[in-house]
Amino acid sequence: MSLHIRLETLCCIIALAREFQAKEEVVIPDTPASPTEDWALQVLADHSEDYSLNQMRETIAEMSERQRAELVALMWLGRGDYSIDEWEACVDDAIGDFSLRACEYLLAHPMISDHLEEGLIAHDLSCED
């Protein structure tokens, strides 16, 4: 049940997400009125020059589909959608649309850094190590 993403990479992503979302101009909208509204992309649309966002996009773009799925699954695990015993099912559920748009999907969640850290803790890992 080991992760296919290096701990250093995960900690870097957590730090970049925290830095990006801590900026005043980043606004996470309420849930869209209809499922067809792509609010995750709207959140990122006005921040194309942001260093943290670009660095995070590049880091995630270099990952394999399995690694991107694990990143999404780690967030789900950290927010309590799955237990550590359901890890492989969680990763399987993240493969596909979620893993293809992992960066945008993750940044659309305002607590992403905390959820990723909680997911690491569930794996007995920490960025403090």
C-alpha atoms as a printed R data frame, in Angstrom:
    type eleno elety resid chain resno       x      y       z
1   ATOM     1    CA   MET     A     1   0.000  0.000   0.000
2   ATOM     2    CA   SER     A     2   2.887  2.326  -0.697
3   ATOM     3    CA   LEU     A     3   2.537  5.553  -2.597
4   ATOM     4    CA   HIS     A     4   4.004  5.927  -6.064
5   ATOM     5    CA   ILE     A     5   4.703  9.607  -5.419
6   ATOM     6    CA   ARG     A     6   7.828 10.684  -3.583
7   ATOM     7    CA   LEU     A     7   7.147 12.255  -0.189
8   ATOM     8    CA   GLU     A     8   9.230 15.296  -1.171
9   ATOM     9    CA   THR     A     9   6.994 15.842  -4.199
10  ATOM    10    CA   LEU     A    10   3.842 15.556  -2.094
11  ATOM    11    CA   CYS     A    11   5.187 18.013   0.462
12  ATOM    12    CA   CYS     A    12   6.093 20.434  -2.330
13  ATOM    13    CA   ILE     A    13   2.554 20.198  -3.760
14  ATOM    14    CA   ILE     A    14   1.063 20.788  -0.305
15  ATOM    15    CA   ALA     A    15   3.236 23.872   0.177
16  ATOM    16    CA   LEU     A    16   2.423 25.238  -3.299
17  ATOM    17    CA   ALA     A    17  -1.318 24.698  -2.800
18  ATOM    18    CA   ARG     A    18  -1.196 26.404   0.594
19  ATOM    19    CA   GLU     A    19   0.754 29.335  -0.857
20  ATOM    20    CA   PHE     A    20  -1.600 29.698  -3.834
21  ATOM    21    CA   GLN     A    21  -4.786 29.526  -1.787
22  ATOM    22    CA   ALA     A    22  -3.457 31.877   0.900
23  ATOM    23    CA   LYS     A    23  -3.352 34.770  -1.543
24  ATOM    24    CA   GLU     A    24  -6.118 37.302  -1.164
25  ATOM    25    CA   GLU     A    25  -7.180 37.365  -4.794
26  ATOM    26    CA   VAL     A    26  -7.910 33.627  -4.956
27  ATOM    27    CA   VAL     A    27 -11.642 33.168  -4.558
28  ATOM    28    CA   ILE     A    28 -13.219 29.752  -4.321
29  ATOM    29    CA   PRO     A    29 -16.833 30.109  -5.533
30  ATOM    30    CA   ASP     A    30 -19.820 28.367  -4.021
31  ATOM    31    CA   THR     A    31 -21.044 25.172  -5.615
32  ATOM    32    CA   PRO     A    32 -22.238 25.903  -9.150
33  ATOM    33    CA   ALA     A    33 -25.953 26.211  -9.852
34  ATOM    34    CA   SER     A    34 -25.825 23.383 -12.389
35  ATOM    35    CA   PRO     A    35 -23.476 20.446 -12.948
36  ATOM    36    CA   THR     A    36 -22.497 21.842 -16.346
37  ATOM    37    CA   GLU     A    37 -20.768 24.868 -14.844
38  ATOM    38    CA   ASP     A    38 -17.039 24.263 -14.785
39  ATOM    39    CA   TRP     A    39 -16.234 26.365 -11.726
40  ATOM    40    CA   ALA     A    40 -12.953 24.611 -11.024
41  ATOM    41    CA   LEU     A    41 -11.478 26.041 -14.212
42  ATOM    42    CA   GLN     A    42 -12.995 29.458 -13.506
43  ATOM    43    CA   VAL     A    43 -11.133 29.570 -10.203
44  ATOM    44    CA   LEU     A    44  -7.833 29.166 -12.005
45  ATOM    45    CA   ALA     A    45  -8.605 31.235 -15.101
46  ATOM    46    CA   ASP     A    46  -7.411 34.575 -13.742
47  ATOM    47    CA   HIS     A    47  -4.225 33.252 -12.174
48  ATOM    48    CA   SER     A    48  -2.197 32.138 -15.191
49  ATOM    49    CA   GLU     A    49   0.816 34.235 -14.132
50  ATOM    50    CA   ASP     A    50   0.887 32.873 -10.586
51  ATOM    51    CA   TYR     A    51   4.211 31.153  -9.793
52  ATOM    52    CA   SER     A    52   2.731 28.707  -7.251
53  ATOM    53    CA   LEU     A    53  -0.022 27.650  -9.612
54  ATOM    54    CA   ASN     A    54   2.333 27.209 -12.565
55  ATOM    55    CA   GLN     A    55   4.813 25.236 -10.476
56  ATOM    56    CA   MET     A    56   2.046 22.997  -9.175
57  ATOM    57    CA   ARG     A    57   0.665 22.449 -12.680
58  ATOM    58    CA   GLU     A    58   4.111 21.501 -13.980
59  ATOM    59    CA   THR     A    59   4.775 19.122 -11.104
60  ATOM    60    CA   ILE     A    60   1.429 17.370 -11.518
61  ATOM    61    CA   ALA     A    61   1.706 17.304 -15.329
62  ATOM    62    CA   GLU     A    62   4.959 15.343 -15.015
63  ATOM    63    CA   MET     A    63   3.209 12.628 -12.991
64  ATOM    64    CA   SER     A    64   1.868  9.390 -14.402
65  ATOM    65    CA   GLU     A    65  -1.884  8.805 -14.403
66  ATOM    66    CA   ARG     A    66  -1.471  6.479 -11.397
67  ATOM    67    CA   GLN     A    67   0.387  9.193  -9.465
68  ATOM    68    CA   ARG     A    68  -2.236 11.834 -10.275
69  ATOM    69    CA   ALA     A    69  -4.958  9.399  -9.196
70  ATOM    70    CA   GLU     A    70  -3.080  8.800  -5.938
71  ATOM    71    CA   LEU     A    71  -2.882 12.544  -5.374
72  ATOM    72    CA   VAL     A    72  -6.658 12.891  -5.730
73  ATOM    73    CA   ALA     A    73  -7.202  9.754  -3.637
74  ATOM    74    CA   LEU     A    74  -4.937 11.180  -0.935
75  ATOM    75    CA   MET     A    75  -7.204 14.221  -0.689
76  ATOM    76    CA   TRP     A    76 -10.302 11.998  -0.500
77  ATOM    77    CA   LEU     A    77  -8.641  9.884   2.173
78  ATOM    78    CA   GLY     A    78  -7.653 12.981   4.139
79  ATOM    79    CA   ARG     A    79 -11.151 14.428   4.153
80  ATOM    80    CA   GLY     A    80 -12.653 11.115   5.257
81  ATOM    81    CA   ASP     A    81 -14.340  9.927   2.060
82  ATOM    82    CA   TYR     A    82 -12.406  6.634   2.278
83  ATOM    83    CA   SER     A    83 -10.485  4.747   4.939
84  ATOM    84    CA   ILE     A    84  -6.897  3.589   4.574
85  ATOM    85    CA   ASP     A    85  -8.233  0.031   4.140
86  ATOM    86    CA   GLU     A    86 -10.024  1.222   1.002
87  ATOM    87    CA   TRP     A    87  -6.906  2.801  -0.519
88  ATOM    88    CA   GLU     A    88  -6.789  0.778  -3.749
89  ATOM    89    CA   ALA     A    89 -10.519  1.302  -4.387
90  ATOM    90    CA   CYS     A    90 -10.024  4.997  -3.719
91  ATOM    91    CA   VAL     A    91  -7.191  5.203  -6.265
92  ATOM    92    CA   ASP     A    92  -9.225  3.199  -8.780
93  ATOM    93    CA   ASP     A    93 -12.114  5.649  -8.379
94  ATOM    94    CA   ALA     A    94  -9.755  8.579  -9.004
95  ATOM    95    CA   ILE     A    95  -8.386  7.200 -12.276
96  ATOM    96    CA   GLY     A    96  -9.948  8.823 -15.311
97  ATOM    97    CA   ASP     A    97 -11.555 12.240 -15.289
98  ATOM    98    CA   PHE     A    98 -10.293 13.144 -11.804
99  ATOM    99    CA   SER     A    99  -6.705 12.169 -12.596
100 ATOM   100    CA   LEU     A   100  -6.753 13.926 -15.975
101 ATOM   101    CA   ARG     A   101  -7.669 17.266 -14.356
102 ATOM   102    CA   ALA     A   102  -6.023 16.632 -10.992
103 ATOM   103    CA   CYS     A   103  -4.508 20.099 -10.497
104 ATOM   104    CA   GLU     A   104  -7.703 22.011 -11.223
105 ATOM   105    CA   TYR     A   105  -9.802 19.535  -9.247
106 ATOM   106    CA   LEU     A   106  -7.558 19.735  -6.188
107 ATOM   107    CA   LEU     A   107  -7.240 23.513  -6.154
108 ATOM   108    CA   ALA     A   108 -11.008 23.881  -6.345
109 ATOM   109    CA   HIS     A   109 -11.099 22.502  -2.781
110 ATOM   110    CA   PRO     A   110 -10.229 25.198  -0.233
111 ATOM   111    CA   MET     A   111  -8.883 22.728   2.358
112 ATOM   112    CA   ILE     A   112  -6.678 20.792  -0.072
113 ATOM   113    CA   SER     A   113  -3.433 21.265   1.875
114 ATOM   114    CA   ASP     A   114  -4.990 20.053   5.110
115 ATOM   115    CA   HIS     A   115  -6.679 17.114   3.395
116 ATOM   116    CA   LEU     A   116  -3.457 16.036   1.691
117 ATOM   117    CA   GLU     A   117  -1.596 16.233   4.995
118 ATOM   118    CA   GLU     A   118  -4.296 14.142   6.693
119 ATOM   119    CA   GLY     A   119  -4.018 11.623   3.855
120 ATOM   120    CA   LEU     A   120  -0.279 11.404   4.467
121 ATOM   121    CA   ILE     A   121  -0.888 10.852   8.176
122 ATOM   122    CA   ALA     A   122  -3.230  7.959   7.309
123 ATOM   123    CA   HIS     A   123  -0.246  6.445   5.454
124 ATOM   124    CA   ASP     A   124   1.969  7.082   8.512
125 ATOM   125    CA   LEU     A   125   3.863  9.785   6.608
126 ATOM   126    CA   SER     A   126   4.467 13.437   7.340
127 ATOM   127    CA   CYS     A   127   6.123 16.444   5.763
128 ATOM   128    CA   GLU     A   128   7.695 17.141   9.159
129 ATOM   129    CA   ASP     A   129  10.011 14.131   8.806
